[in-house]
Short mmCIF file of C-alpha atoms in Angstrom, two decimals:
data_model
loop_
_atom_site.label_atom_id
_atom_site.label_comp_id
_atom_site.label_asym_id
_atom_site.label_seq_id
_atom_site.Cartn_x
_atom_site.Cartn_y
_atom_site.Cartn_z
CA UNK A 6 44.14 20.15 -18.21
CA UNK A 7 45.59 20.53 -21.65
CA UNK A 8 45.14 16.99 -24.19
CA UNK A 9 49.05 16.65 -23.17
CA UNK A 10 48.70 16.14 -19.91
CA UNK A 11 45.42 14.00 -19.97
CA UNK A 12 45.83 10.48 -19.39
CA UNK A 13 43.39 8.06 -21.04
CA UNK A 14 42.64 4.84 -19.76
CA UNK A 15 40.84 2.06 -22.79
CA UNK A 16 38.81 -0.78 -21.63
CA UNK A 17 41.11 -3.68 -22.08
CA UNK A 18 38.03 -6.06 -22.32
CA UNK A 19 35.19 -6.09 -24.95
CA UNK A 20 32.87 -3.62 -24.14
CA UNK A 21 29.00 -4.40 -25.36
CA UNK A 22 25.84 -1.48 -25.48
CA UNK A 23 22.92 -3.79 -25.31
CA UNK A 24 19.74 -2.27 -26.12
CA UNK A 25 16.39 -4.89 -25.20
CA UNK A 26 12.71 -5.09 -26.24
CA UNK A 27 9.66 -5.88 -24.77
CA UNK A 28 10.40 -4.36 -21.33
CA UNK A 29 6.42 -3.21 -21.12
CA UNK A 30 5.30 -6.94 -22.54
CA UNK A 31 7.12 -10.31 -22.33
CA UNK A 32 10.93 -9.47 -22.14
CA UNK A 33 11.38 -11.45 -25.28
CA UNK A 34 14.72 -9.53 -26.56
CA UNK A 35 16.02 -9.96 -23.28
CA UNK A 36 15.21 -13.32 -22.41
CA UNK A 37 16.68 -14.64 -25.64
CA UNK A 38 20.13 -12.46 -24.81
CA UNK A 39 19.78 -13.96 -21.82
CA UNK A 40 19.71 -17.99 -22.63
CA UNK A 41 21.95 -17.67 -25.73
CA UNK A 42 24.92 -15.11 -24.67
CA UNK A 43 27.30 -15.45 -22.04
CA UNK A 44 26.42 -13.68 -19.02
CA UNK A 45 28.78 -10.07 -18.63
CA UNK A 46 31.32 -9.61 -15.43
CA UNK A 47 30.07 -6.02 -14.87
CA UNK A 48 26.24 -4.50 -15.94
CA UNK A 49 25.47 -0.79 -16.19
CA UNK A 50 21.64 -0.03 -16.50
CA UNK A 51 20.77 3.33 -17.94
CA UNK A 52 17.05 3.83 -17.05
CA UNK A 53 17.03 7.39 -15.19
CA UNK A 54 16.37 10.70 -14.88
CA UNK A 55 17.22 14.32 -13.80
CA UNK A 56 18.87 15.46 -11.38
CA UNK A 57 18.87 12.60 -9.14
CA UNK A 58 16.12 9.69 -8.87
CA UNK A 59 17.19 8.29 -5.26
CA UNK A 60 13.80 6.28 -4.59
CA UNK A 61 12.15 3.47 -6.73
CA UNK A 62 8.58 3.11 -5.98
CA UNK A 63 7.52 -0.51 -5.18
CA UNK A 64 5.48 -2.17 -7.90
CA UNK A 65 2.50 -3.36 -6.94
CA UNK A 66 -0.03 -5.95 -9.26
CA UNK A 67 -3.74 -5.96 -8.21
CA UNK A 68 -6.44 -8.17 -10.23
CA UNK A 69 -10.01 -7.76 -9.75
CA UNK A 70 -12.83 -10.46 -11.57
CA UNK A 71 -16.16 -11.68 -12.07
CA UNK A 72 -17.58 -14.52 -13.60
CA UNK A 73 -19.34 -13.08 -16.82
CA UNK A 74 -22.47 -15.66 -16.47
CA UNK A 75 -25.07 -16.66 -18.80
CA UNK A 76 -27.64 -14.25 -20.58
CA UNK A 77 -31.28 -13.87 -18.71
CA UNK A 78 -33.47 -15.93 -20.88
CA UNK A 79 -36.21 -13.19 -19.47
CA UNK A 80 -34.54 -9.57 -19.36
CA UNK A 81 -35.42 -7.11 -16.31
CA UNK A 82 -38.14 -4.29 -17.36
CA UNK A 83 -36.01 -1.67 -18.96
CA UNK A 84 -32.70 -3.28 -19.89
CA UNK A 85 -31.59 -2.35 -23.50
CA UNK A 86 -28.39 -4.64 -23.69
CA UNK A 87 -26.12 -7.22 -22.57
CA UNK A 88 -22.04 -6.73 -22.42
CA UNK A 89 -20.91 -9.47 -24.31
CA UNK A 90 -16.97 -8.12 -24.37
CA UNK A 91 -14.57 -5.88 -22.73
CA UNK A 92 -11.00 -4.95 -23.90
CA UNK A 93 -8.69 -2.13 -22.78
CA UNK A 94 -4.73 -1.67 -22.71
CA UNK A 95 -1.86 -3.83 -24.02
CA UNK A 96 0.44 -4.08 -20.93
CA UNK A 97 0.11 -3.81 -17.09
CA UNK A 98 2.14 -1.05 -16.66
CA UNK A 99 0.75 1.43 -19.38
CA UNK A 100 -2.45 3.21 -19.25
CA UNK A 101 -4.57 2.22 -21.81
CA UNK A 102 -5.23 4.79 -24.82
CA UNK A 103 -8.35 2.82 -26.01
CA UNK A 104 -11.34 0.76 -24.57
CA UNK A 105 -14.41 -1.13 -26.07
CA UNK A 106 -17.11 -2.27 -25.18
CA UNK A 107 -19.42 -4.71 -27.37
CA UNK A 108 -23.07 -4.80 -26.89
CA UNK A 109 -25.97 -7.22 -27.70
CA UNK A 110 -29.70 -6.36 -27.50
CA UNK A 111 -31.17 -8.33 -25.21
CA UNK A 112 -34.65 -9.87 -26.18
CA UNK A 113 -37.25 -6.94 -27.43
CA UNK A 114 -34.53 -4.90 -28.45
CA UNK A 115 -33.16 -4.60 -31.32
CA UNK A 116 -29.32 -3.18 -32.63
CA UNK A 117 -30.79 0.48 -33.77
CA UNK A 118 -32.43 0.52 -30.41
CA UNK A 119 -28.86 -0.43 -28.82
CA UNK A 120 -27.41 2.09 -30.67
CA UNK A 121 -29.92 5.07 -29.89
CA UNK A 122 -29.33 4.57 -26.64
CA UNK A 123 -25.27 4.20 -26.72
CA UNK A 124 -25.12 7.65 -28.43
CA UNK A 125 -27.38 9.07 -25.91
CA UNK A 126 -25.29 8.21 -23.36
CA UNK A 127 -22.55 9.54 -24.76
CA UNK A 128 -23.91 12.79 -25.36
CA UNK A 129 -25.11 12.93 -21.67
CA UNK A 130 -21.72 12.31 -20.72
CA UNK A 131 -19.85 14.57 -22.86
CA UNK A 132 -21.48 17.65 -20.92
CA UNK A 133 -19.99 16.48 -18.15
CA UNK A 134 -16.79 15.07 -19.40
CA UNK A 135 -15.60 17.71 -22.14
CA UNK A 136 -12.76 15.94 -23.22
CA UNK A 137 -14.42 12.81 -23.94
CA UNK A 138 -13.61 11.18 -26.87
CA UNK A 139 -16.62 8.27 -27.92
CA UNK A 140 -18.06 6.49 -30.52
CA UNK A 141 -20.30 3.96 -31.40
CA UNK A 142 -21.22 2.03 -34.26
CA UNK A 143 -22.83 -1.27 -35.27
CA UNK A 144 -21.20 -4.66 -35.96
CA UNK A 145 -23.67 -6.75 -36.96
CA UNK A 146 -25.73 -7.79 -34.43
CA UNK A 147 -24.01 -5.99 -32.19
CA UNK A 148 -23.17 -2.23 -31.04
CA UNK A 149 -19.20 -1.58 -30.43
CA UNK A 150 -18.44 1.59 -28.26
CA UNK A 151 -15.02 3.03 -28.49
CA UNK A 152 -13.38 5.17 -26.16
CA UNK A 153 -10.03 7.39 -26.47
CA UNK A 154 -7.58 8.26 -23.68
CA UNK A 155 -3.52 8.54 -23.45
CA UNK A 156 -1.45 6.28 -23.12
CA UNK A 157 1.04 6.62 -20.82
CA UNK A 158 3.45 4.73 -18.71
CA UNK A 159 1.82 3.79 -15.30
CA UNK A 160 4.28 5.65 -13.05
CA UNK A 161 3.69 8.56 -14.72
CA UNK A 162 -0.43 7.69 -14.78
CA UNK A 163 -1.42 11.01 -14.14
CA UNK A 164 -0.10 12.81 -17.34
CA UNK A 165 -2.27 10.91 -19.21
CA UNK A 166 -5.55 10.17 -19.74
CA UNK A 167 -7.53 6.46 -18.89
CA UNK A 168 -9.65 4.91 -21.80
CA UNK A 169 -11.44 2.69 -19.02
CA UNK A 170 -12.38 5.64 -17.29
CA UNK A 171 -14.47 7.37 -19.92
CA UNK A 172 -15.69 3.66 -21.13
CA UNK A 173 -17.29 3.02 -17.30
CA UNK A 174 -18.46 6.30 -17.58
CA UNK A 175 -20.97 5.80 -20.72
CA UNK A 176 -21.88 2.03 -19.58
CA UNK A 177 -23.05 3.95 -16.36
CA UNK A 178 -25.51 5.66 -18.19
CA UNK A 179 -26.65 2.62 -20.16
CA UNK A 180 -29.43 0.16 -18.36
CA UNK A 181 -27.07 -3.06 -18.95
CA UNK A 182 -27.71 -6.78 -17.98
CA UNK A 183 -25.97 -7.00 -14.80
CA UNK A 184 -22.98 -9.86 -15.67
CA UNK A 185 -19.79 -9.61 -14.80
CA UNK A 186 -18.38 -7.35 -17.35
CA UNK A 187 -21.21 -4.62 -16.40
CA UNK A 188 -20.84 -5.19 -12.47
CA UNK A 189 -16.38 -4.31 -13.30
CA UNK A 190 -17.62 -1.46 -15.20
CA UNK A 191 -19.17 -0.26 -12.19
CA UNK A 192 -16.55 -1.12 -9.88
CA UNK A 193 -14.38 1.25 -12.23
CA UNK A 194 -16.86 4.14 -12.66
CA UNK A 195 -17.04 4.21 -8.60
CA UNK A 196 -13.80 3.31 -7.58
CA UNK A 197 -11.31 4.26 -9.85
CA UNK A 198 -13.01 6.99 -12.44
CA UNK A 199 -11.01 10.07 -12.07
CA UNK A 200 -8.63 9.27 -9.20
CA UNK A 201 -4.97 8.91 -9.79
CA UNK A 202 -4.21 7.61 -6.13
CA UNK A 203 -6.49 5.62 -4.54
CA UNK A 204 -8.96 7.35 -2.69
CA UNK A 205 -11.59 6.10 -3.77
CA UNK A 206 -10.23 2.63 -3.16
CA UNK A 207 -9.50 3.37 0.96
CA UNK A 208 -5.85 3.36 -0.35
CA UNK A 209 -4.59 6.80 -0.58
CA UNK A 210 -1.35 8.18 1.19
CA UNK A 211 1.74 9.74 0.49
CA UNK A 212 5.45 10.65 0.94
CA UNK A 213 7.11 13.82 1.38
CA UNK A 214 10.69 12.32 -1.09
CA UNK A 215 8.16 10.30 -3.37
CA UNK A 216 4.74 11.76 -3.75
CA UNK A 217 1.82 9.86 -3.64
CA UNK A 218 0.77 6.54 -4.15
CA UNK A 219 -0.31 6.22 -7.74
CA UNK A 220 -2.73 3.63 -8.86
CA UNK A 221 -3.80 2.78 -12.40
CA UNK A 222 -6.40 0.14 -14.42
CA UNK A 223 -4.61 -0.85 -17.10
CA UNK A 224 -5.90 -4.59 -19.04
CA UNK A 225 -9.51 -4.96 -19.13
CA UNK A 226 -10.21 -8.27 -20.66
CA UNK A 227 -12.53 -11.41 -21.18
CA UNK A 228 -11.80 -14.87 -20.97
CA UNK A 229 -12.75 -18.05 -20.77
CA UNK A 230 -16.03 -16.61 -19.07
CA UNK A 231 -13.71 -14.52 -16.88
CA UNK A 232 -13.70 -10.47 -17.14
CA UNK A 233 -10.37 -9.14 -15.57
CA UNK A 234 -9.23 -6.20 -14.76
CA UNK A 235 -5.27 -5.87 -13.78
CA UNK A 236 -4.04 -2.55 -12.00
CA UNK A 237 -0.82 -1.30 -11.65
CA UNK A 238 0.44 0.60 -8.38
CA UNK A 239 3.43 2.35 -7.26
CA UNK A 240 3.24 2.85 -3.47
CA UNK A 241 5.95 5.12 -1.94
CA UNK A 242 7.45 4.46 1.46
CA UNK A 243 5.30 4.82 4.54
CA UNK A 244 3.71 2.01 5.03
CA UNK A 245 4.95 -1.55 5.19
CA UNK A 246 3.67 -4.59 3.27
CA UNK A 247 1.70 -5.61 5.94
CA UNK A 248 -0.13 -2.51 6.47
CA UNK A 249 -0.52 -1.97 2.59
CA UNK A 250 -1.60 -5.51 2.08
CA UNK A 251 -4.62 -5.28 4.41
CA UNK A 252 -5.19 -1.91 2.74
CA UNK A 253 -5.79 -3.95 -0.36
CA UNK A 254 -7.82 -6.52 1.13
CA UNK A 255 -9.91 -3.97 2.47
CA UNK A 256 -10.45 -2.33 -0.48
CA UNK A 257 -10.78 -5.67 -2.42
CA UNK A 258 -14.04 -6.17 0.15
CA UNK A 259 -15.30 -2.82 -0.62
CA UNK A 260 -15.59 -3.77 -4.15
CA UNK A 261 -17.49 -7.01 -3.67
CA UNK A 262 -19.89 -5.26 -1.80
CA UNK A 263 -20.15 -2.85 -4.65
CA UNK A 264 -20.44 -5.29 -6.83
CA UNK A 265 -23.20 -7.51 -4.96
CA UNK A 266 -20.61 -9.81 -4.53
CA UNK A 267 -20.05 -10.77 -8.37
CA UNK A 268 -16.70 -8.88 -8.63
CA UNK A 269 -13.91 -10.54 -6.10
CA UNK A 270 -9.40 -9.98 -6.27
CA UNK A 271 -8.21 -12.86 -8.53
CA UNK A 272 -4.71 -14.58 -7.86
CA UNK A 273 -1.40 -13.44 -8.27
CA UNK A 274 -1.82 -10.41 -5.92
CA UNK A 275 1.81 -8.81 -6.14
CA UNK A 276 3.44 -6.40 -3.24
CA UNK A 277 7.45 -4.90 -4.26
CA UNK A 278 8.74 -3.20 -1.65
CA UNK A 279 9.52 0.73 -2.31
CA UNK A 280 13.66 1.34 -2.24
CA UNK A 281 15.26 5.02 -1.49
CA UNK A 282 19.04 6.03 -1.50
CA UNK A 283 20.66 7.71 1.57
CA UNK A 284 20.02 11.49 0.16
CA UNK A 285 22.12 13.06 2.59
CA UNK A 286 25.10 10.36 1.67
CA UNK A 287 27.95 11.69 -0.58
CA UNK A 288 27.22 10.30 -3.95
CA UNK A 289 23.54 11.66 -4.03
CA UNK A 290 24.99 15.14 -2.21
CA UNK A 291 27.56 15.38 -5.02
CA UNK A 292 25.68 14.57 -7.93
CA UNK A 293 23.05 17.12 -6.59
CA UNK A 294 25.60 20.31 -5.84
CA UNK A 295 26.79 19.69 -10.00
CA UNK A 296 23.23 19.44 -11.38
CA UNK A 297 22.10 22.64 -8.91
CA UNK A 298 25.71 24.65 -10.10
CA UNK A 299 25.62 23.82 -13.94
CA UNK A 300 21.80 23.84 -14.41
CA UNK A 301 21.30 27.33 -12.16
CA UNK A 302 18.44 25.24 -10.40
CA UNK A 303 19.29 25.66 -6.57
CA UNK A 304 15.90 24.68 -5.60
CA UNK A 305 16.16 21.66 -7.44
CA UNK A 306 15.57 18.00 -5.49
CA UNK A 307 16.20 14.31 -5.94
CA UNK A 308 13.18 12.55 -7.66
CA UNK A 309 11.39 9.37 -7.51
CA UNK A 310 10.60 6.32 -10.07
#
């Protein structure tokens, strides 16, 4: 229609674009909006994509741990150092682009010794890892190695590239105390290294509207004598909570026996339930035909979060 003819209807109420912070960390922005402003009649979230996203993958949180323990006051034959610290990623739900591990010699070693045997590994590794990015260096009394991945959103884990992956990699090759920290690295090198979707973990399955189940390490940490590690998981439909949650305690049991029983799931075990749109229903079937006609993409499908 010509501009004469088209009728325009204003908002007759205040309309407000907020934009929030912290949606990967503590929800800070949002949380103060929240307490301080009065709460709006009608809320639009934009958070999307092309052409149609008609599932949501259920978000799943998964913490594994071991008690760190004391040092050996008499070191097994052949053990160069003890992990004294672990620290990967910034939030659950983003791979981590970095990971370090610090290193103390343990007694009749000394830090050049440490460090010999850090670059070592990482030269063994890199010709079988080529796009490993390590590094080691001293800090004291103490070797630091430093790995480099991508960092990417954990629904989207698999366009990017782990940190903890390459980190559990090298400690592999290193003859390391066995604490806590080196019994997780371990657990990661075996059951995680390299594997976007669980398999390694007993996990793995998949849907033919949302794709596999994804499953990422993200926060590696140390505290209070506790090493952590927190993993993110979007599971598609397929399988209900139940069956999914003895998936997880099954896998949690492989792990301890991995692990000699030092590494064990921590609390807070998490389980959201996936959520998909009626595709055939007329608001997806609409939206579709206008993305297929203006985009010349006939082929094209709805999409998954």
């Amino acid at each position: 229609r010509n501009r004469e003819q088209t009728e325009y209807h204003l908002p007759k109420r205040e309309t407000l674009i907020i934009i929030g912070n912290g949606e990967e960390s503590d929800w800070s922005g949002m949380q103060r909006y929240a307490t301080t402003q009065p709460k709006p009649t009608h809320v639009i979230s934009v958070d999307s994509g092309y052409p149609v996203m008609a599932a949501q993958s259920g978000f799943v949180a998964w913490t594994l741990e071991a008690p760190v323990g004391a040092a050996l006051a008499t070191p097994k034959e052949g053990t160069v150092a003890r992990a004294v610290d672990v620290s990967a990623g910034e939030f659950l739900t983003q791979v981590p682009g970095t990971a370090t591990l610090k290193l103390a010699p343990v007694k009749g070693q000394t830090p050049e010794t440490v460090l010999a045997a850090v670059k070592a590994a990482i030269a063994q590794e890199s010709s079988a890892r080529k796009d490993l990015k390590a590094a080691a260096k001293r800090e004291g009394d103490a070797v630091v190695l430093t790995t480099h991945g991508v960092a990417v959103h954990s629904s989207t884990a698999d366009e990017g590239h782990n940190a903890l992956w390459d980190v559990s990699a090298v400690a592999s090759r290193l003859s390391l105390e066995d604490n806590g920290i080196a019994a997780l690295l371990r657990v990661v090198a075996k059951r995680f290294d390299g594997d976007h979707h669980g398999e390694k973990l007993g996990l793995k399955y998949q849907d033919a509207l949302m794709g596999p189940l994804l499953v990422a390490p993200t926060v590696l940490r140390v505290k209070d004598g506790t090493v952590s590690l927190g993993v993110n998981m979007r599971r598609p439909q397929g399988q209900d909570a139940a069956a999914f949650n003895a998936s997880l305690s099954a896998a949690a049991k492989r792990v301890g026996e991995d692990s000699g029983g030092q590494v064990k799931e921590g609390a807070g075990r998490y389980l959201g339930d996936p959520h998909v749109a009626d595709t055939s229903g007329p608001l997806v079937k609409t939206l579709m035909d206008i993305y297929q006609r203006q985009r010349k993409a006939p082929d094209a499908v709805p999409g998954c979060r």
